[in-house]
Amino acid sequence: MIWLKEGDSNTAFFHRVVKFKAKRKIVFGMKIGNSWFIEPKVLKERMFKFFKNHFSYPSRRWIMDLELNFKRLRDVYVMNLEKPFSLEEINEAVWSCDENKALGLDGFNFYFFRKCWEVVKDDLFVMIAKFFNTRKLEKSINSSFIALIPKNDNPQDISELRPINLVSPLYKIVAKFLSRKLRAVIGDVVSDTQCDFIRGRQIFYGILVAN
């Protein structure tokens, strides 16, 4: 009841709650492997090394000599995928994303893009046109942050931190734009036995296939 009355106001109660939550998230040290680290610089280096190894995978060249007959897209679908996009398609991609998601690396979220659409739409169109023609994204757009979310209060072990990947809104716009294009044709190339994650198919269709 106190929160309903004073929680959203600039009150002493509000600041006490904020300070209490911030205090619970302070990391005084961290156990990585069998060692305990306290010194901030060393801890930062060890945590960076830990997650770098965690997300790294040795390069390997796969050799597959299989004679498989995959389904192919019809020419009309191929032409649809390769045709130049329009500003309306980008607009639909932007408005289909949640505007209250976390900020990107540049400090902007989709709320900014929607409110300033008339200002940024032309630059956004040029950026996606460059990606469409070169098949490459700028490093600043393709970069991401790994944020560590504590699984409990005052985490003591590095396993008690959950890493999540934060990408920029520009990356999300490109991904959303491509996914909307693929959504229209993916059902034509994915096997009929794949019953889930395809529009128009249900997971219980697998029961019918099995029977």
mmCIF file of N, CA and C in Angstrom, residues 192-196 201-211:
data_model
loop_
_atom_site.group_PDB
_atom_site.id
_atom_site.type_symbol
_atom_site.label_atom_id
_atom_site.label_comp_id
_atom_site.label_asym_id
_atom_site.label_seq_id
_atom_site.Cartn_x
_atom_site.Cartn_y
_atom_site.Cartn_z
ATOM 1 N N ASP A 192 7.436 -30.920 -44.659
ATOM 2 C CA ASP A 192 6.088 -30.997 -44.095
ATOM 3 C C ASP A 192 6.075 -31.669 -42.728
ATOM 4 N N THR A 193 7.132 -32.420 -42.411
ATOM 5 C CA THR A 193 7.194 -33.077 -41.106
ATOM 6 C C THR A 193 7.585 -32.107 -39.993
ATOM 7 N N GLN A 194 8.053 -30.915 -40.362
ATOM 8 C CA GLN A 194 8.325 -29.882 -39.358
ATOM 9 C C GLN A 194 7.003 -29.194 -39.045
ATOM 10 N N CYS A 195 6.466 -29.502 -37.880
ATOM 11 C CA CYS A 195 5.096 -29.093 -37.581
ATOM 12 C C CYS A 195 4.994 -27.828 -36.742
ATOM 13 N N ASP A 196 6.099 -27.340 -36.228
ATOM 14 C CA ASP A 196 6.026 -26.188 -35.342
ATOM 15 C C ASP A 196 6.903 -25.058 -35.869
ATOM 16 N N ARG A 201 1.022 -24.058 -39.390
ATOM 17 C CA ARG A 201 1.201 -25.417 -38.897
ATOM 18 C C ARG A 201 1.095 -25.424 -37.375
ATOM 19 N N GLN A 202 0.638 -26.534 -36.850
ATOM 20 C CA GLN A 202 0.482 -26.687 -35.412
ATOM 21 C C GLN A 202 1.280 -27.890 -34.933
ATOM 22 N N ILE A 203 1.700 -27.853 -33.669
ATOM 23 C CA ILE A 203 2.538 -28.921 -33.149
ATOM 24 C C ILE A 203 1.804 -30.258 -33.115
ATOM 25 N N PHE A 204 0.476 -30.212 -32.971
ATOM 26 C CA PHE A 204 -0.259 -31.480 -32.914
ATOM 27 C C PHE A 204 -0.347 -32.156 -34.282
ATOM 28 N N TYR A 205 0.074 -31.444 -35.363
ATOM 29 C CA TYR A 205 0.123 -32.096 -36.667
ATOM 30 C C TYR A 205 1.128 -33.250 -36.650
ATOM 31 N N GLY A 206 2.155 -33.137 -35.787
ATOM 32 C CA GLY A 206 3.156 -34.195 -35.697
ATOM 33 C C GLY A 206 2.563 -35.511 -35.259
ATOM 34 N N ILE A 207 1.516 -35.450 -34.440
ATOM 35 C CA ILE A 207 0.850 -36.676 -34.001
ATOM 36 C C ILE A 207 0.202 -37.364 -35.188
ATOM 37 N N LEU A 208 -0.395 -36.570 -36.068
ATOM 38 C CA LEU A 208 -1.040 -37.144 -37.244
ATOM 39 C C LEU A 208 -0.014 -37.760 -38.183
ATOM 40 N N VAL A 209 1.161 -37.100 -38.308
ATOM 41 C CA VAL A 209 2.214 -37.637 -39.164
ATOM 42 C C VAL A 209 2.743 -38.949 -38.602
ATOM 43 N N ALA A 210 2.925 -38.989 -37.254
ATOM 44 C CA ALA A 210 3.451 -40.196 -36.616
ATOM 45 C C ALA A 210 2.489 -41.369 -36.756
ATOM 46 N N ASN A 211 1.196 -41.068 -36.761
ATOM 47 C CA ASN A 211 0.209 -42.141 -36.883
ATOM 48 C C ASN A 211 -0.031 -42.517 -38.338
#
